[in-house]
Coordinates of C-alpha atoms and ligand atoms in Angstrom, one line a residue:
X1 CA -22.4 -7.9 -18.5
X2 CA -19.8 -6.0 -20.8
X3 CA -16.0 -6.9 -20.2
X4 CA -13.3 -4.8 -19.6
X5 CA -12.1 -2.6 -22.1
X6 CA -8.9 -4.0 -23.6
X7 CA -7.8 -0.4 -24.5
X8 CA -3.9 -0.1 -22.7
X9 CA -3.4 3.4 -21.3
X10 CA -0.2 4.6 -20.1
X11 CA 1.8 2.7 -17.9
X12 CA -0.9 0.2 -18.2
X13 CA -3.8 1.9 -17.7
X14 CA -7.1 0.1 -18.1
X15 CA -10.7 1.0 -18.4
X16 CA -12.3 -1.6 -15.8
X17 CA -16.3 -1.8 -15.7
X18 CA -17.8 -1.5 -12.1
X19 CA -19.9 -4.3 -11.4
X20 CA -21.1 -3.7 -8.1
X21 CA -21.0 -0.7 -5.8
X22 CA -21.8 -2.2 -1.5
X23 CA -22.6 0.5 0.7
X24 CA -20.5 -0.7 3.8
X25 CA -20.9 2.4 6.3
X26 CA -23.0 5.3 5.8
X27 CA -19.8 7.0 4.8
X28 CA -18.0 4.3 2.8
X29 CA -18.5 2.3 0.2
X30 CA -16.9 -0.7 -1.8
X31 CA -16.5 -0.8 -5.5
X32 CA -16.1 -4.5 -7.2
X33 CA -14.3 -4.0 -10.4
X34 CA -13.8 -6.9 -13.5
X35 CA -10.6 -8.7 -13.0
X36 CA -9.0 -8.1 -16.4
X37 CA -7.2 -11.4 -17.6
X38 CA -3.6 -9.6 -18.3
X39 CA -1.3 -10.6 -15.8
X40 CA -0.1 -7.0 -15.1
X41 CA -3.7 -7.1 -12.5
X42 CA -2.6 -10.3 -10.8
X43 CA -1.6 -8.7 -7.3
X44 CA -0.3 -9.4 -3.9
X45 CA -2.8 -9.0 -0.4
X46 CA -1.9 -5.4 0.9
X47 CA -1.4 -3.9 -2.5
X48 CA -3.3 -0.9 -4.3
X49 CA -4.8 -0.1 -7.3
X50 CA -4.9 4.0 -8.6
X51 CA -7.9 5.3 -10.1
X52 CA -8.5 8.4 -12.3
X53 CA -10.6 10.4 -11.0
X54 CA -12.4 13.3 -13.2
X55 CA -12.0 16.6 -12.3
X56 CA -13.5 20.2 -14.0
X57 CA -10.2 21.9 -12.7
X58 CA -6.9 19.8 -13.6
X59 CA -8.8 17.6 -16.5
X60 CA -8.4 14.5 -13.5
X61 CA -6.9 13.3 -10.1
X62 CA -5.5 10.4 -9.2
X63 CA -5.8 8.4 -5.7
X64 CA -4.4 5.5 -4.0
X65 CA -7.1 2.8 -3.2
X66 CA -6.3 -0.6 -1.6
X67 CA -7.4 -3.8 -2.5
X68 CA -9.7 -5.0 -0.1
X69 CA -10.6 -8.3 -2.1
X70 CA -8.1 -11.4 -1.6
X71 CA -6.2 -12.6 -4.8
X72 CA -6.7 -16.0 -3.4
X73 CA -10.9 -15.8 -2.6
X74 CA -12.0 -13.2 -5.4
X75 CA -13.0 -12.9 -8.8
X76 CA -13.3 -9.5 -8.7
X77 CA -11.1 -6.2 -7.6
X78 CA -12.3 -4.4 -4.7
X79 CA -11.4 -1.1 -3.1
X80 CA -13.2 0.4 -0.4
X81 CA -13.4 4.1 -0.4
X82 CA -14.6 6.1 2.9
X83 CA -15.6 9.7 2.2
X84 CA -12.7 12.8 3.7
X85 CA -14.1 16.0 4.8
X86 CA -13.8 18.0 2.8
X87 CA -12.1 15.6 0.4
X88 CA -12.9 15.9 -3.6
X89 CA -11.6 12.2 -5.0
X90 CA -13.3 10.1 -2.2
X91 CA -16.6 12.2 -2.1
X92 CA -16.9 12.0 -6.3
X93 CA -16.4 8.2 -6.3
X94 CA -19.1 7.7 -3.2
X95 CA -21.2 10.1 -5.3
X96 CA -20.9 9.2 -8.8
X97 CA -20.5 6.1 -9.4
X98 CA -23.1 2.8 -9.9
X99 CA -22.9 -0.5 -11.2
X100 CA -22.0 -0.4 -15.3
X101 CA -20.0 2.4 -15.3
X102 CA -16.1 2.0 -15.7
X103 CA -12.9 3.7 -13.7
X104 CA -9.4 3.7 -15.1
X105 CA -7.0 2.4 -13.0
X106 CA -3.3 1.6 -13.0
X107 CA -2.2 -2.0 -12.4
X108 CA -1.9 -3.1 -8.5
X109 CA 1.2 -1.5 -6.9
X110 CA 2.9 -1.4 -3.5
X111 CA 5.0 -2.9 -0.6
X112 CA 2.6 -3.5 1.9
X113 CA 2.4 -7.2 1.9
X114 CA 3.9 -10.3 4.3
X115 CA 6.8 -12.6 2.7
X116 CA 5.1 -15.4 3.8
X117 CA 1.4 -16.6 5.4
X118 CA 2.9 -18.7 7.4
X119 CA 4.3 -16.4 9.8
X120 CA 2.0 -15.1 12.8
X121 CA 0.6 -11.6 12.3
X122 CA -0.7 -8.8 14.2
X123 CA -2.5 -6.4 11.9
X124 CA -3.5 -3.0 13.1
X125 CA -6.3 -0.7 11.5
X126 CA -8.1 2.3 11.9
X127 CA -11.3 3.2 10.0
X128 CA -10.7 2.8 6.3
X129 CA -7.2 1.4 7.3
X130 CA -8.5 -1.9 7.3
X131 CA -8.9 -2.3 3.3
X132 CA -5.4 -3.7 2.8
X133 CA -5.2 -5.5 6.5
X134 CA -8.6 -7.4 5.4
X135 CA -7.3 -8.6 2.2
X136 CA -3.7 -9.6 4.2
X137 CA -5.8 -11.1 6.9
X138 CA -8.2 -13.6 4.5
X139 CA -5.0 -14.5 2.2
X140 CA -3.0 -15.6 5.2
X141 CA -6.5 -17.6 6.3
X142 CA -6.7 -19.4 3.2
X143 CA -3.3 -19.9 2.2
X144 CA -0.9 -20.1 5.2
X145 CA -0.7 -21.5 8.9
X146 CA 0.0 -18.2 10.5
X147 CA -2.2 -17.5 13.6
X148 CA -3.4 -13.7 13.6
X149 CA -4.8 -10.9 16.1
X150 CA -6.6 -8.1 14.2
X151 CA -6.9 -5.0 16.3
X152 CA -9.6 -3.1 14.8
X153 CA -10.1 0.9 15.8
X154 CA -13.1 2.7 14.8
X155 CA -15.1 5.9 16.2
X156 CA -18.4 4.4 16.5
X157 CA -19.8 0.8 16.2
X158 CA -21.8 1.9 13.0
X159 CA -18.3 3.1 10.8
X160 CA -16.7 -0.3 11.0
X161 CA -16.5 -1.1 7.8
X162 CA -16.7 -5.0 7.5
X163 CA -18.0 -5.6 10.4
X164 CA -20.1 -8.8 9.8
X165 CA -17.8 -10.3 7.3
X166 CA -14.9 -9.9 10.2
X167 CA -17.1 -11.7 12.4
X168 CA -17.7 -14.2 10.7
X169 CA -14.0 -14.9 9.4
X170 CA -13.6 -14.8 13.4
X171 CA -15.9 -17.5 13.6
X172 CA -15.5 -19.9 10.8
X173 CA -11.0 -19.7 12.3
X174 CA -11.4 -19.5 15.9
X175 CA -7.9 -21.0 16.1
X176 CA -6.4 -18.8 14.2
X177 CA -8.0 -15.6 14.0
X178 CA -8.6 -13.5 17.2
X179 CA -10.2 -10.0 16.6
X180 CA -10.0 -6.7 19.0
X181 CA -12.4 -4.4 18.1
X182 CA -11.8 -1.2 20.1
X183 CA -14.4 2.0 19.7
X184 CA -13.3 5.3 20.6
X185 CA -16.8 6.2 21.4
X186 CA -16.7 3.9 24.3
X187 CA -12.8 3.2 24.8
X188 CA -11.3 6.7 24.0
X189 CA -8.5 7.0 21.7
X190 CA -6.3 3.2 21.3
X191 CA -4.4 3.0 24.4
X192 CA -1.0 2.5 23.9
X193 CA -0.8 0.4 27.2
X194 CA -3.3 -2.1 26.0
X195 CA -1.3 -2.0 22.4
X196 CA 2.5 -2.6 24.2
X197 CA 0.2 -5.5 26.3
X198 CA -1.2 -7.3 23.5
X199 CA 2.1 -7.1 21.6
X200 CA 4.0 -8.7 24.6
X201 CA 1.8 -11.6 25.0
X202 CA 2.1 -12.2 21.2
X203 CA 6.0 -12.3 20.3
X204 CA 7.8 -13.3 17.3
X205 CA 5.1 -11.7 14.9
X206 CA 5.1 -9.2 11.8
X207 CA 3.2 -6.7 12.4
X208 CA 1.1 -4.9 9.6
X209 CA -0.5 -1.2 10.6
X210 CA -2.7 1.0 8.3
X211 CA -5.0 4.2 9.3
X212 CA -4.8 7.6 10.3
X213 CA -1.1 8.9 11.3
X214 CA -1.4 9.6 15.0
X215 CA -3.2 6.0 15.0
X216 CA -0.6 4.4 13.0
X217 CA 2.6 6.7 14.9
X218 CA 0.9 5.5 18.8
X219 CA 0.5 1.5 17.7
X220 CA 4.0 1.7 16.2
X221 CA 5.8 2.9 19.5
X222 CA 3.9 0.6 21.4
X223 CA 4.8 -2.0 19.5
X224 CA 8.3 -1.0 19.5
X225 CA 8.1 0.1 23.0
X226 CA 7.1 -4.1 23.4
X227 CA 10.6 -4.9 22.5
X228 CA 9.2 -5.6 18.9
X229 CA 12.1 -4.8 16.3
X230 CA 11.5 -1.9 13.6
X231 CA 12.5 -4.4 10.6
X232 CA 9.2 -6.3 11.6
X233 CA 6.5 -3.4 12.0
X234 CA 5.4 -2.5 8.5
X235 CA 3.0 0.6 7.9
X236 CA 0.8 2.0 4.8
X237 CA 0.7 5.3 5.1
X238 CA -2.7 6.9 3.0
X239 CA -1.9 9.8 1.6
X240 CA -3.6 12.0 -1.4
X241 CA -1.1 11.8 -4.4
X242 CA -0.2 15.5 -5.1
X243 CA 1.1 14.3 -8.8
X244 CA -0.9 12.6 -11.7
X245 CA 0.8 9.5 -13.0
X246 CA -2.0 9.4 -16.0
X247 CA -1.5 12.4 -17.4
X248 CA 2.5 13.2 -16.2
X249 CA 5.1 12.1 -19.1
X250 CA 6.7 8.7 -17.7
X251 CA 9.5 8.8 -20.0
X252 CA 13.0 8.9 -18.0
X253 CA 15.9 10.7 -19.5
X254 CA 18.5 9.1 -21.3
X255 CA 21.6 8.2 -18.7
X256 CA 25.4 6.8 -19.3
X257 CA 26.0 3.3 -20.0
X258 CA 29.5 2.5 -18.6
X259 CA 29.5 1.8 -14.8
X260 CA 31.9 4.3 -13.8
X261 CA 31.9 7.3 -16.5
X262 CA 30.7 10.8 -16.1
X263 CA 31.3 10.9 -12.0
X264 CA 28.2 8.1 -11.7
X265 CA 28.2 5.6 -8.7
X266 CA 29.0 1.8 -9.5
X267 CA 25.6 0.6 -8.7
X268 CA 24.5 -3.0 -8.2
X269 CA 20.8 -3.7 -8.1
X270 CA 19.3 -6.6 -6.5
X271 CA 15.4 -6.9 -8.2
X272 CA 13.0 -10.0 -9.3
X273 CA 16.0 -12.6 -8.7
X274 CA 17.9 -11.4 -10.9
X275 CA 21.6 -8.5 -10.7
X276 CA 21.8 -5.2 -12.5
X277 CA 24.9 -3.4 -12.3
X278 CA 24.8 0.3 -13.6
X279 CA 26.0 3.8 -13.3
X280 CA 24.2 5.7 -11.2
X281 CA 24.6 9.2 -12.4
X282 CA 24.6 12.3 -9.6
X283 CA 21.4 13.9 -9.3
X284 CA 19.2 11.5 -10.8
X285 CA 16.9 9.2 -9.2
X286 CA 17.2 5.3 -9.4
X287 CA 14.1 4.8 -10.7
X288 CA 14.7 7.1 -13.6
X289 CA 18.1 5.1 -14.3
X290 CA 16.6 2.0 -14.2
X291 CA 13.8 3.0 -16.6
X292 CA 15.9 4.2 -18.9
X293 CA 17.4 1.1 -19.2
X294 CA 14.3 -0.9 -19.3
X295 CA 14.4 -2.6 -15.9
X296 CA 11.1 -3.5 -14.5
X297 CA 11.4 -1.2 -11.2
X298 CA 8.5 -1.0 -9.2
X299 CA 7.2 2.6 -8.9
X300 CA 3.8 4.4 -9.2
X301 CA 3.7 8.2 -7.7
X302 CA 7.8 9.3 -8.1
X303 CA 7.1 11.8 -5.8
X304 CA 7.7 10.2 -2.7
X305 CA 4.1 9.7 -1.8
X306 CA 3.2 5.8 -2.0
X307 CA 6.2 3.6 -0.9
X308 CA 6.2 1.4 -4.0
X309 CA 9.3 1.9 -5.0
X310 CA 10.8 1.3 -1.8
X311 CA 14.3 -0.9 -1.2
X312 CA 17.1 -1.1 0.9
X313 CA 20.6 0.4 0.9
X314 CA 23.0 -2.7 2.0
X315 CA 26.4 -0.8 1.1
X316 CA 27.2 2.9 -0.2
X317 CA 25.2 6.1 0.5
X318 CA 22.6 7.3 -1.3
X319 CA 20.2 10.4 0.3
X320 CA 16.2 11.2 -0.5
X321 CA 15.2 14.4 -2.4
X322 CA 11.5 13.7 -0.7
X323 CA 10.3 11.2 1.8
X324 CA 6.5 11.3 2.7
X325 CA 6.6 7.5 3.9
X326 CA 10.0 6.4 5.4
X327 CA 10.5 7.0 9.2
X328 CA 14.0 8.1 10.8
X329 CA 14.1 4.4 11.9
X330 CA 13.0 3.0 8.6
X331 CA 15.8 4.9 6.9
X332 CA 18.5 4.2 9.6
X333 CA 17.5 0.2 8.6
X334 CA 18.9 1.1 4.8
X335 CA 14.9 1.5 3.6
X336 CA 15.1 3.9 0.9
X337 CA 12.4 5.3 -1.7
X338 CA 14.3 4.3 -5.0
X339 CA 12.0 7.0 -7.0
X340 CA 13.6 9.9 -4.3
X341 CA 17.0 8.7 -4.0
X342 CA 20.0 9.9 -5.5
X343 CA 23.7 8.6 -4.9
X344 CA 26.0 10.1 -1.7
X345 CA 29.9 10.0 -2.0
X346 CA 32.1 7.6 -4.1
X347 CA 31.6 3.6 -2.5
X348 CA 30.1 1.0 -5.0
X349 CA 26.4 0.6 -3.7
X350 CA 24.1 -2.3 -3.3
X351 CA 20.4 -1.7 -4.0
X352 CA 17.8 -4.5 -2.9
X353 CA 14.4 -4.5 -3.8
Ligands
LIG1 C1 -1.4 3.3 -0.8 C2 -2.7 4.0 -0.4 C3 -3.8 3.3 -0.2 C4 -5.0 3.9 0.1 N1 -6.1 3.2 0.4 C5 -7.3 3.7 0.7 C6 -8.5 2.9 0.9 O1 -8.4 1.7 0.8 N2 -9.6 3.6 1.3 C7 -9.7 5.0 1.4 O2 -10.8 5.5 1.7 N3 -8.6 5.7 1.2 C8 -7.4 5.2 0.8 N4 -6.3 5.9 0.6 C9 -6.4 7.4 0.7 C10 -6.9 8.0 -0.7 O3 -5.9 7.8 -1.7 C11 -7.2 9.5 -0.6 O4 -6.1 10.1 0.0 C12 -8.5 9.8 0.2 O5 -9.6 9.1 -0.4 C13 -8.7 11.3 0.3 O6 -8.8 11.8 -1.0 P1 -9.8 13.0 -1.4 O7 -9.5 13.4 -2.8 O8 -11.2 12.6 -1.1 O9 -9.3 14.1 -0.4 P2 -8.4 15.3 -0.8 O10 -9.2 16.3 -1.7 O11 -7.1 14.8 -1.2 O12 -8.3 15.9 0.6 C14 -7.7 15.3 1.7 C15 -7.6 16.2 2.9 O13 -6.8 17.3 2.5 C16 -7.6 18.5 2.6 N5 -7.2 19.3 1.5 C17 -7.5 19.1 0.2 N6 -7.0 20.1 -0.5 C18 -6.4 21.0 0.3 C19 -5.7 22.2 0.2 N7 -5.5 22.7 -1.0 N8 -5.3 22.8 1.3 C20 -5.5 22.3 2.5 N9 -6.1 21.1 2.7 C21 -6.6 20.5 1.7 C22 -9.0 18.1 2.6 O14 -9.9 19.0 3.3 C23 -9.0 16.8 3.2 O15 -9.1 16.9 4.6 C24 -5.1 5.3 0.3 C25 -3.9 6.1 0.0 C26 -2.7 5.5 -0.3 C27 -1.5 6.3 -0.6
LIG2 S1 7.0 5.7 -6.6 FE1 5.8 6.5 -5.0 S2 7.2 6.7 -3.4 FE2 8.4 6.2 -5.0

């Protein structure tokens, strides 16, 4: 079996060798990639890789895919793609790809992950949405104490994707892991009643939600309408990246150096452990700043599309020139999409990633 190419793209791009495609539903599949040995591919459950895909129009494409393998129980990378309607990236991968070929693919990104396994969970998905919740779900299995209630939505019994590896992670942690399957075909669309229920009986958790919107929009109010806070209901949002971060320039323009000069904002920056202070110039975006200085920001899309980038605002003003991800509630909490954001008024801010 070849390895994977050691060739670095941009922004760490790597040609990884497929070495197993796994029909899962007759409209999904799951593609198991080599694990290159650079640490830039260790990754966190509820992360996602991008892959490249070719295209005769635009030269390629680029899409979000999350990790549905565990960091802590696989060898390999996994992403799970379901085919869209109508949809070009997800219907080329189910179509095109087999066993020995290879996909380039951006190092594992995003925000979508619990602080700790030992906290209890309640992880929502619909349909494909359960890629990243799978991955959180088995991590917190084999490396925490957390309890956790999976709420699975699908349309039919034969599109849920996992289905026997759920039951049997079900099985083999009866203590600890309790799964609701609900099937619109039978059920009707989630119920919010039976959501805000479940929720109630279950305080003090984090709760994790991936799938379509209105899914995703009903399970979050529910939850909220439990007397859950905000700060604790987390959401992955899937979107189609409109930009193309292997083909777009990365390179951020230069900025000032002194904190304070050309009308910038006194900036401190919270990120890894460790304090950056820096002007933060009008009109340009954090990430951009930070970049050009050579801080390790985490970002992927910059166009306001995948939520890697995210932080909080915990003093100052700062205001978002696009916002695909953040909520009215997640932005009245101080979250803020560092690639988006741009400095309001004249008050030192705090930035913490
Ligand atoms: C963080 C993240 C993680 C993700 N993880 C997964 C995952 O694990 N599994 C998974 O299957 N997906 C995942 N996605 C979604 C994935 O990235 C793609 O969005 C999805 O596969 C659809 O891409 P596509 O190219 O097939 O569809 P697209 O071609 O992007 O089309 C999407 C929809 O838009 C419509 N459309 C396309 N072009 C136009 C147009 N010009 N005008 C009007 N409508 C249009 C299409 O008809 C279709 O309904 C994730 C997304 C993100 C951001
Ligand atoms: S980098 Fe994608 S939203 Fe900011």
């Amino acid at each position: 079996m070849p390895t994977a190419d050691a060739a670095v793209g941009p922004r760490g791009a790597r040609q990884l060798h497929v070495r197993r495609v796994i029909a899962e539903t007759d409209d999904a599949a799951s593609f198991a990639l080599e694990m290159p040995d650079d640490e830039s591919f260790r990754y966190r459950p509820g992360q996602y890789l991008t892959v490249q895909v070719p295209s005769s129009q635009t030269g390629s494409v680029a899409r979000c895919y999350s990790l549905a393998s565990s960091p802590h129980e696989d060898a390999e990378l996994i992403v799970t793609v379901k085919r869209t309607d109508s949809g070009y990236a997800s219907n080329w991968l189910c179509d095109n790809v087999s066993a020995g070929d290879t996909l380039t693919v951006l190092p594992p990104s995003g925000r979508f992950t619990p602080a700790s396994f030992d906290n209890d969970l309640l992880l929502f998905a619909g349909g494909s949405g359960i890629t990243p919740v799978y991955s959180i779900a088995r991590s917190a299995l084999s490396q925490g104490k957390a309890t956790i209630t999976l709420f699975y939505a699908n349309r039919h019994e034969r599109s849920v994707i996992f289905a026997r590896a759920i039951d049997e992670l079900a099985r083999a942690h009866p203590e600890r892991l309790e799964v609701v399957h609900w099937l619109e075909s039978v059920q009707g669309i989630p119920d919010r009643g039976a959501v805000r229920e479940l929720a109630r009986r279950r305080p003090g958790r984090q709760a994790f939600i991936c799938g379509p919107g209105p899914f995703m929009s009903g399970v979050a109010a529910a939850l909220e309408e439990s007397g859950m806070s905000h700060k604790n209901i987390h959401r992955e949002v899937f979107t189609s990246l409109s930009g193309n971060p292997f083909e777009e320039s990365t390179e951020p323009e230069p900025t000032v150096d002194e904190p304070g000069t050309e009308g910038g904002v006194l900036t401190e920056v919270d990120l890894d452990g460790q304090t950056h202070v820096v002007d933060w110039p009008r009109g340009k975006t954090l990430v951009d700043v930070l970049l050009a200085k050579d801080i390790d920001v985490p970002y992927m899309c910059k166009d306001g599309e995948c939520g890697s980038c995210q932080a909080t605002i915990e003093q100052g003003s700062a205001t978002m020139l696009r916002n695909d991800i953040l909520d009215e509630e997640d932005i009245a909490d101080g979250y803020l999409l560092t690639c988006q954001a741009v400095p309001q008024g004249d008050d030192p801010i705090r930035i913490v990633f």
